[in-house]
PDB file of C-alpha atoms in Angstrom:
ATOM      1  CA  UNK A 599     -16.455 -53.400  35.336  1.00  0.00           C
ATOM      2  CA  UNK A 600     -16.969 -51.338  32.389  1.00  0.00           C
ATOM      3  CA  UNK A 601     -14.816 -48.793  30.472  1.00  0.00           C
ATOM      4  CA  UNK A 602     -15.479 -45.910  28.512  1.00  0.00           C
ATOM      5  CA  UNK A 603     -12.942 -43.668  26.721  1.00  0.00           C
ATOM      6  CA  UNK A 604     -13.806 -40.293  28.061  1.00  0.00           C
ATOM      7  CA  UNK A 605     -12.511 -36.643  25.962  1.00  0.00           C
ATOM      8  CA  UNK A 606     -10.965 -33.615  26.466  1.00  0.00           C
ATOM      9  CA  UNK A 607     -11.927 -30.524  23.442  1.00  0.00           C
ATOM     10  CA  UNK A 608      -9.426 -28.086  22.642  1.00  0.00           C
ATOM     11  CA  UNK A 609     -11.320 -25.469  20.913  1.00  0.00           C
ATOM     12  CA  UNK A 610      -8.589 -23.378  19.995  1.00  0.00           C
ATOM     13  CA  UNK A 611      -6.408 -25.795  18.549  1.00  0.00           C
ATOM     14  CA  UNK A 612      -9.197 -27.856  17.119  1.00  0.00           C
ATOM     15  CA  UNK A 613      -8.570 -31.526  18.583  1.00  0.00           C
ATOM     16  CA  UNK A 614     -10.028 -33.852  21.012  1.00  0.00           C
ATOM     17  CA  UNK A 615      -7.937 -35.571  23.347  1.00  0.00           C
ATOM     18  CA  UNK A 616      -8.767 -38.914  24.592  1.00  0.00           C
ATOM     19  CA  UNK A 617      -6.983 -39.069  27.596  1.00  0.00           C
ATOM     20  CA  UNK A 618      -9.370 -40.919  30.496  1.00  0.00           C
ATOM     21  CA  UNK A 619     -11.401 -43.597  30.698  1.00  0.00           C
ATOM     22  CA  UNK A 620     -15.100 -43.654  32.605  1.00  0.00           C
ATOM     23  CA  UNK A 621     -15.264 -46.841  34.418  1.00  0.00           C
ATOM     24  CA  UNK A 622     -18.326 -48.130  35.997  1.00  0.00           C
ATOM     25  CA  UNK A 623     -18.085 -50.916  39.126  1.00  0.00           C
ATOM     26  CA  UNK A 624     -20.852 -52.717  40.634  1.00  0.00           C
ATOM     27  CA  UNK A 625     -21.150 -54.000  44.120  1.00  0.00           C
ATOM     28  CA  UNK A 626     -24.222 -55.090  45.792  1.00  0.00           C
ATOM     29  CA  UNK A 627     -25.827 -53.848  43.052  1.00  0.00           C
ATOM     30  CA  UNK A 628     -25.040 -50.172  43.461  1.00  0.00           C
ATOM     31  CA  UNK A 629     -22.709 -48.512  40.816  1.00  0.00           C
ATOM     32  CA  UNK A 630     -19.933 -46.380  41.183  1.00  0.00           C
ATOM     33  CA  UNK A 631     -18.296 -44.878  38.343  1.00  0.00           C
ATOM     34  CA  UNK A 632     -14.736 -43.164  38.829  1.00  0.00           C
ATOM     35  CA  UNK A 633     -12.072 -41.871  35.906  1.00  0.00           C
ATOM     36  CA  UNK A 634      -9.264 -44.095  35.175  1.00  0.00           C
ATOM     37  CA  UNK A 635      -6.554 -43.930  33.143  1.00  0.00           C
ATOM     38  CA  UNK A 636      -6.754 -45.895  29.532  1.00  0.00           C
ATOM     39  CA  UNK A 637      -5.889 -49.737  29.562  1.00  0.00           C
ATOM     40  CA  UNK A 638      -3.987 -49.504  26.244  1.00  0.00           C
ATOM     41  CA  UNK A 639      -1.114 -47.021  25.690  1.00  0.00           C
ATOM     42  CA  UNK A 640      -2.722 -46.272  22.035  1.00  0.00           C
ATOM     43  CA  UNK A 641      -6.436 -45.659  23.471  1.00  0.00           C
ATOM     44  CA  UNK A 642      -4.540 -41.678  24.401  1.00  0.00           C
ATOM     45  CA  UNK A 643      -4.261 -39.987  21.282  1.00  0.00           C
ATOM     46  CA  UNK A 644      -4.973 -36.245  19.636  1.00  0.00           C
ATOM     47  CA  UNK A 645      -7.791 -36.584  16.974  1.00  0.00           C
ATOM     48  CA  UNK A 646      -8.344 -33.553  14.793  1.00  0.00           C
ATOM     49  CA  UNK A 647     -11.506 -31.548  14.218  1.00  0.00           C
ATOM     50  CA  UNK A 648     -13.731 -32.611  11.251  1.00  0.00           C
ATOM     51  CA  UNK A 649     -15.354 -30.125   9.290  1.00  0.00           C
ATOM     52  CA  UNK A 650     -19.077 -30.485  11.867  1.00  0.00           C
ATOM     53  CA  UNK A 651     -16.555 -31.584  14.674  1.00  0.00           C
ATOM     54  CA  UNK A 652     -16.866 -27.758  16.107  1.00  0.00           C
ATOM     55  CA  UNK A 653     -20.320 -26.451  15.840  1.00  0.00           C
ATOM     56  CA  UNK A 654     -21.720 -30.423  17.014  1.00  0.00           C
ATOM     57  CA  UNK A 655     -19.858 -30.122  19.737  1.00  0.00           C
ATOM     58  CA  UNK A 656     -21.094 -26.290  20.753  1.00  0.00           C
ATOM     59  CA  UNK A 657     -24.616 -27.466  20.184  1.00  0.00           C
ATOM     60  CA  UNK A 658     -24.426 -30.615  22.393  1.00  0.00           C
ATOM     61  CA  UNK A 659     -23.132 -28.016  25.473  1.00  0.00           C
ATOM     62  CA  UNK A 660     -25.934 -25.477  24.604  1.00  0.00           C
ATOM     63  CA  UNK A 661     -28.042 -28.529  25.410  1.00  0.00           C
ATOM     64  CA  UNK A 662     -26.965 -29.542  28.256  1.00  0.00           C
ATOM     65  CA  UNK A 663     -26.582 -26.229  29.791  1.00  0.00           C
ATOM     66  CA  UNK A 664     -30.832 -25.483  28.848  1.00  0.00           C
ATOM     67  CA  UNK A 665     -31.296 -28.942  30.335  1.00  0.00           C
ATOM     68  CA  UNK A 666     -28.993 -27.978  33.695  1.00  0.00           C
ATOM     69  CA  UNK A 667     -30.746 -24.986  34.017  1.00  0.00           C
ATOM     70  CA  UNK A 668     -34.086 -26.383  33.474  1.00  0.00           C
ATOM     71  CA  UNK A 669     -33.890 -29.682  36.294  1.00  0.00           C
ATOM     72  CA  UNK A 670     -32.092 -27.526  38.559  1.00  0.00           C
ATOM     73  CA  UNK A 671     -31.613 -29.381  41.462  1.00  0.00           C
ATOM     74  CA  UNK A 672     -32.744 -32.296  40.146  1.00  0.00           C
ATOM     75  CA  UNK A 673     -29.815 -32.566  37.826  1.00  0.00           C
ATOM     76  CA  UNK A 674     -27.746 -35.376  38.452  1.00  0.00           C
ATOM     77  CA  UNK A 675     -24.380 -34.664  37.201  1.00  0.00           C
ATOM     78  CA  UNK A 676     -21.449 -36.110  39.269  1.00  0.00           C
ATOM     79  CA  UNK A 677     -19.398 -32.530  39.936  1.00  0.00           C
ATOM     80  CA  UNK A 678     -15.743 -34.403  40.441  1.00  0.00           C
ATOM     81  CA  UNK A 679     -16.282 -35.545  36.614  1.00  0.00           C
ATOM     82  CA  UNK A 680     -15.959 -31.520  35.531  1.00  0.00           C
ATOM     83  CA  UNK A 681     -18.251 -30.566  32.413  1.00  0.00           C
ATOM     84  CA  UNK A 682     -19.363 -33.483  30.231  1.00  0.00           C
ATOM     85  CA  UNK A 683     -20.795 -33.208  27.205  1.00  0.00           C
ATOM     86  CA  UNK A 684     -22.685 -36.344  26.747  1.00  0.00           C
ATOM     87  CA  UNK A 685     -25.320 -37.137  29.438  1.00  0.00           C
ATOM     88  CA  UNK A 686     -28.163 -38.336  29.857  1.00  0.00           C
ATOM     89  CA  UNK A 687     -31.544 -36.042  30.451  1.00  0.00           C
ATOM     90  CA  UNK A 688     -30.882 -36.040  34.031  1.00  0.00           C
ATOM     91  CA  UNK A 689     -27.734 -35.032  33.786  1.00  0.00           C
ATOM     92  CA  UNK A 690     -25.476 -38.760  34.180  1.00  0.00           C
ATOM     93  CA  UNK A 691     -22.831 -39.978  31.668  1.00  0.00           C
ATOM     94  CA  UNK A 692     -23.793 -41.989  28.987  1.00  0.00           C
ATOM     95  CA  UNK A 693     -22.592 -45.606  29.117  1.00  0.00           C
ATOM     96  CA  UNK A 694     -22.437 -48.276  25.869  1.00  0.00           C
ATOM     97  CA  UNK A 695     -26.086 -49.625  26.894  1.00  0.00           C
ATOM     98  CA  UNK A 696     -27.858 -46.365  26.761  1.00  0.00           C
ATOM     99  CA  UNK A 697     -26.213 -46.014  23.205  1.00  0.00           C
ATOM    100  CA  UNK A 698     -27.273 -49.812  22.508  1.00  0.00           C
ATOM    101  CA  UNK A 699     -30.760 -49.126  23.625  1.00  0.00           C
ATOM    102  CA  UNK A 700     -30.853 -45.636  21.534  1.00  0.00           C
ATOM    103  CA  UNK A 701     -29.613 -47.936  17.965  1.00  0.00           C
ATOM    104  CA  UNK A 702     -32.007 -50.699  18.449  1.00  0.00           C
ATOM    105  CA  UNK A 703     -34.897 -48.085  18.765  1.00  0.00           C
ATOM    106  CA  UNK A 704     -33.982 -46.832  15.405  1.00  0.00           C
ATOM    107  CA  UNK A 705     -33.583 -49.840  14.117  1.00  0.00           C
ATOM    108  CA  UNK A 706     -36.984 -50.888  15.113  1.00  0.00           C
ATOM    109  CA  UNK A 707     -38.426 -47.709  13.000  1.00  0.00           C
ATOM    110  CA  UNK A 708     -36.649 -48.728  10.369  1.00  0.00           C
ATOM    111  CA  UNK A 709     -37.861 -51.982  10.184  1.00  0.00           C
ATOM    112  CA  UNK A 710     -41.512 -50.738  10.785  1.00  0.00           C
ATOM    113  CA  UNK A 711     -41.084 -48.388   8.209  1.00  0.00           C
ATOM    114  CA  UNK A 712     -39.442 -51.232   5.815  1.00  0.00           C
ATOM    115  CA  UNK A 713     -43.116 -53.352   6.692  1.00  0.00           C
ATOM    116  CA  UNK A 714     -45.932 -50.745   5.970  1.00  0.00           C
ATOM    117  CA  UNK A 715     -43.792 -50.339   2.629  1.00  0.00           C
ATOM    118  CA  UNK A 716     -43.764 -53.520   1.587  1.00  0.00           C
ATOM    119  CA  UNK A 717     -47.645 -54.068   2.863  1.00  0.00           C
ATOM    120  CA  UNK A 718     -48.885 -51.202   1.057  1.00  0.00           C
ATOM    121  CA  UNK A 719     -46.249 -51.152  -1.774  1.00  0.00           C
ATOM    122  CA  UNK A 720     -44.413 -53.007  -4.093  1.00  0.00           C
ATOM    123  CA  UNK A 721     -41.341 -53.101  -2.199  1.00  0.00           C
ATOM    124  CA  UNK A 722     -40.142 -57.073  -1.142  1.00  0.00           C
ATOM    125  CA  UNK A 723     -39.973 -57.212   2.204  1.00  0.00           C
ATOM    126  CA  UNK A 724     -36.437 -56.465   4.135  1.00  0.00           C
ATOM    127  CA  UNK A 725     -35.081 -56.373   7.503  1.00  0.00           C
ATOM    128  CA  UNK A 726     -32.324 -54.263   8.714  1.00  0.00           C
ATOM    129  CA  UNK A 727     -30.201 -55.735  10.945  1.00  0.00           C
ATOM    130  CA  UNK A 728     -29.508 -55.020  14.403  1.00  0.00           C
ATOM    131  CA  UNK A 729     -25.974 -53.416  14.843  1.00  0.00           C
ATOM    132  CA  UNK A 730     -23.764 -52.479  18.154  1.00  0.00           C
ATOM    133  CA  UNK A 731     -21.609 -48.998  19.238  1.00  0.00           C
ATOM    134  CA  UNK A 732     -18.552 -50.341  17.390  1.00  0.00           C
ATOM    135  CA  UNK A 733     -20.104 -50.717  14.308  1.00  0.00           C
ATOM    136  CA  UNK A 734     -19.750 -46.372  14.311  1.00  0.00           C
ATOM    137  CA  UNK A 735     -16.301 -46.856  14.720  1.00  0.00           C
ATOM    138  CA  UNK A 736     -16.273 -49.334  11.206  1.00  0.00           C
ATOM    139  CA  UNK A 737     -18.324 -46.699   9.666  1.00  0.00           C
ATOM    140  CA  UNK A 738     -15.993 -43.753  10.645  1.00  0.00           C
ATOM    141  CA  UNK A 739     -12.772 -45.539   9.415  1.00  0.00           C
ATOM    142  CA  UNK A 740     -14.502 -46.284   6.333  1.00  0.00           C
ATOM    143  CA  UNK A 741     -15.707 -42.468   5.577  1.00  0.00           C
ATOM    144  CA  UNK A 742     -12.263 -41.913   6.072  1.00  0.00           C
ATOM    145  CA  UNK A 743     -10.155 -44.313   3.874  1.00  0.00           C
ATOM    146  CA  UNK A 744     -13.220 -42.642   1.008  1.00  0.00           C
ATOM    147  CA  UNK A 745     -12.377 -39.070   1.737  1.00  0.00           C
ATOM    148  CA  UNK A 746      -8.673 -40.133   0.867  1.00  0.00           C
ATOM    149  CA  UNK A 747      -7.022 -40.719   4.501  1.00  0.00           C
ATOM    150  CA  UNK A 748      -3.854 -42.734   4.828  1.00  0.00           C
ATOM    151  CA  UNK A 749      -4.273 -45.531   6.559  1.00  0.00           C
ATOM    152  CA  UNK A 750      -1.659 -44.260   8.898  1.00  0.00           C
ATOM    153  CA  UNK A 751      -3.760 -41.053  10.196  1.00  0.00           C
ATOM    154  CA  UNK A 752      -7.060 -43.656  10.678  1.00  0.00           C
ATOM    155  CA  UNK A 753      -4.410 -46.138  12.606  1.00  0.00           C
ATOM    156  CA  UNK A 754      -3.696 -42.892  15.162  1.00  0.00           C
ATOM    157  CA  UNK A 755      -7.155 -41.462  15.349  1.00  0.00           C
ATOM    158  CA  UNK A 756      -8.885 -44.873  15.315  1.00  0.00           C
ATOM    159  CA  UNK A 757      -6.239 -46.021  18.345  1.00  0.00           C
ATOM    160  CA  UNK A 758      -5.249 -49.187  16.270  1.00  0.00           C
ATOM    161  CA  UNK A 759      -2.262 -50.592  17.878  1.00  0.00           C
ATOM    162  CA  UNK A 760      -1.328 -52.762  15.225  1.00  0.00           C
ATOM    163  CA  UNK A 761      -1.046 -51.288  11.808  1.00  0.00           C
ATOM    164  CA  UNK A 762      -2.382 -54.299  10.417  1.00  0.00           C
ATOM    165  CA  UNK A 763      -5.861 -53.737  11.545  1.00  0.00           C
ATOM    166  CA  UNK A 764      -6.285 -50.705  10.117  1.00  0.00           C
ATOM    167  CA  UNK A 765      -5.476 -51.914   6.324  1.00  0.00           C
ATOM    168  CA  UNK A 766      -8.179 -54.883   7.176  1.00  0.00           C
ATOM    169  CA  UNK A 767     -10.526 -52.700   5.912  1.00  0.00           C
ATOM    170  CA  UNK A 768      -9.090 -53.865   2.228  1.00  0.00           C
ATOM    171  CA  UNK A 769     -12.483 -54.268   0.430  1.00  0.00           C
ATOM    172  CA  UNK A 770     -12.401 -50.402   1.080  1.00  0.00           C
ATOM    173  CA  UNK A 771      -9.315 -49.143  -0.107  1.00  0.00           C
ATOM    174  CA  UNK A 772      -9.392 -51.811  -3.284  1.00  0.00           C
ATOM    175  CA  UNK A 773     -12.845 -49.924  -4.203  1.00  0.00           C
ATOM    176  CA  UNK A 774     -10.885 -46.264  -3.835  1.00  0.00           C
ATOM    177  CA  UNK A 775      -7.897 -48.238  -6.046  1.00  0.00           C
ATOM    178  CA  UNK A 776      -9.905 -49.547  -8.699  1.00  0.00           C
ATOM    179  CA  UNK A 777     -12.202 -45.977  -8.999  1.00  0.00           C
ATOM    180  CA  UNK A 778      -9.034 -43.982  -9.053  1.00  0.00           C
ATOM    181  CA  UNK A 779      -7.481 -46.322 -11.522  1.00  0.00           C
ATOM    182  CA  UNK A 780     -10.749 -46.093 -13.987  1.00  0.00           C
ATOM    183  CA  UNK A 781     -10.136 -42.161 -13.631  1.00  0.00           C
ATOM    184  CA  UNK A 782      -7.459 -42.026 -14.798  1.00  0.00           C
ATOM    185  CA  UNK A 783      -8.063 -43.842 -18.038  1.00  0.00           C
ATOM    186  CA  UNK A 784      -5.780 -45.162 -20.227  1.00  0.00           C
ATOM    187  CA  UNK A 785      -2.086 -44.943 -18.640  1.00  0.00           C
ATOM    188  CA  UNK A 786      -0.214 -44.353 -21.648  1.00  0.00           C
ATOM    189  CA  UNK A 787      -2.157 -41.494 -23.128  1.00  0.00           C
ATOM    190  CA  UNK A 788      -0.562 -38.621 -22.646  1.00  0.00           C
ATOM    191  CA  UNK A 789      -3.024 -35.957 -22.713  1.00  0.00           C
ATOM    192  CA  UNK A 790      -1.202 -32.809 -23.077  1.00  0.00           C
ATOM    193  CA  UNK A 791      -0.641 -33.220 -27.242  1.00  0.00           C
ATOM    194  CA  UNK A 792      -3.321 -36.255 -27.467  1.00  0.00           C
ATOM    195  CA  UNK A 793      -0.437 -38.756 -28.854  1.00  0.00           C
ATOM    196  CA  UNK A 794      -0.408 -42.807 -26.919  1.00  0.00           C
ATOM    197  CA  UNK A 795       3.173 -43.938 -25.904  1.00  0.00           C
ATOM    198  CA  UNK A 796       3.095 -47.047 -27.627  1.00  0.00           C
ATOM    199  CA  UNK A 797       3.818 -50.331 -26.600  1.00  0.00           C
ATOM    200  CA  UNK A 798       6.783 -51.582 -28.736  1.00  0.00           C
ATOM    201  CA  UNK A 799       7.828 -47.784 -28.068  1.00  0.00           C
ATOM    202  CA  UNK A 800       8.033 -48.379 -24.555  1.00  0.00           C
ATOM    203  CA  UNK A 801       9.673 -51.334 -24.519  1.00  0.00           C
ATOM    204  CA  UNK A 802      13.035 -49.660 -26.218  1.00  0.00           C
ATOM    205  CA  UNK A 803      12.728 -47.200 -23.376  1.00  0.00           C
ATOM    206  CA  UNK A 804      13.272 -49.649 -20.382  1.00  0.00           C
TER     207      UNK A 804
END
């Protein structure tokens, strides 16, 4: 059996609500898939719009309407399921594999791309590695902590149920620590009459 978290949009008030779950079953090699609710009390949660959250979102449905109209009949979208937004061209939902198959076809390109540049360059050779679905979910959680996040937001968007997970991503927020501590420069200079605090000065304060 396989699971897959499956969203609400809410337009109006800008959030997505994770809420169901997609399961697939297989017997005698026929599958089945049927919505379920989510195995994990934090996999239902309210994530907010992004800035491209909205007009992605529109696009994908303008898509699959053209592609509805355009198969007619032939369109195989499972009614009791409501409107999806992510299907296949004929019109089923999108499990992990077809999103595995779609990354390792683009990391292919890459790769041929990264050979015919180091055969007719000067580029060394390089390979880039193949990478799963839940790498996207490393990536997002990284933009995030970058763009300034707190770690508590990602740990309610991201569906961590430990808190602890979320801060794993340490080698990220050191680099944001360290590059906000070089802009700020020199701690005791206080730049509104150019004059350093000095140490010894300091010292008879505390």
């Amino acid at each position: 059996m396989e699971h897959h978290l499956h969203t609400n949009g809410d337009f109006s008030g800008k959030f997505i609500y994770v809420k169901r779950t997609l399961s697939y079953d297989y017997a005698d090699g026929k599958k089945t898939l049927r919505l379920t609710s989510p195995k994990t009390e934090n996999s239902v949660r309210k994530i907010p719009f992004f800035g491209e959250t909205q007009s992605i979102l529109e696009k994908q449905m303008e898509k699959i309407r053209a592609r509805r109209e355009k198969l007619g009949e032939r369109w195989r979208q499972p009614e009791e399921f409501g409107n999806l937004v992510f299907l296949t061209s004929r019109g089923t939902p999108i499990g992990r594999y077809a999103v595995e198959s779609d990354m390792r076809c683009i990391t292919g390109q890459l790769n041929d791309m990264y050979r015919t540049e180091a055969l007719y360059g000067t580029m060394a050779p390089k390979t880039f590695e193949r990478i799963h679905p839940h790498a996207l979910r490393h990536t997002f959680a990284t933009r995030c902590f970058e763009k300034g996040m707190t770690p508590r937001t990602v740990q309610e968007i991201m569906g961590h149920a430990n808190y602890n997970t979320t801060v794993s991503y340490t080698h990220v927020l050191d680099d944001i620590k360290l590059r906000e501590a070089l802009s700020i420069g020199d701690f005791l200079q206080n730049n509104n009459n150019k004059e350093e605090t000095g140490y010894e000065a300091l010292m008879g304060i505390i």
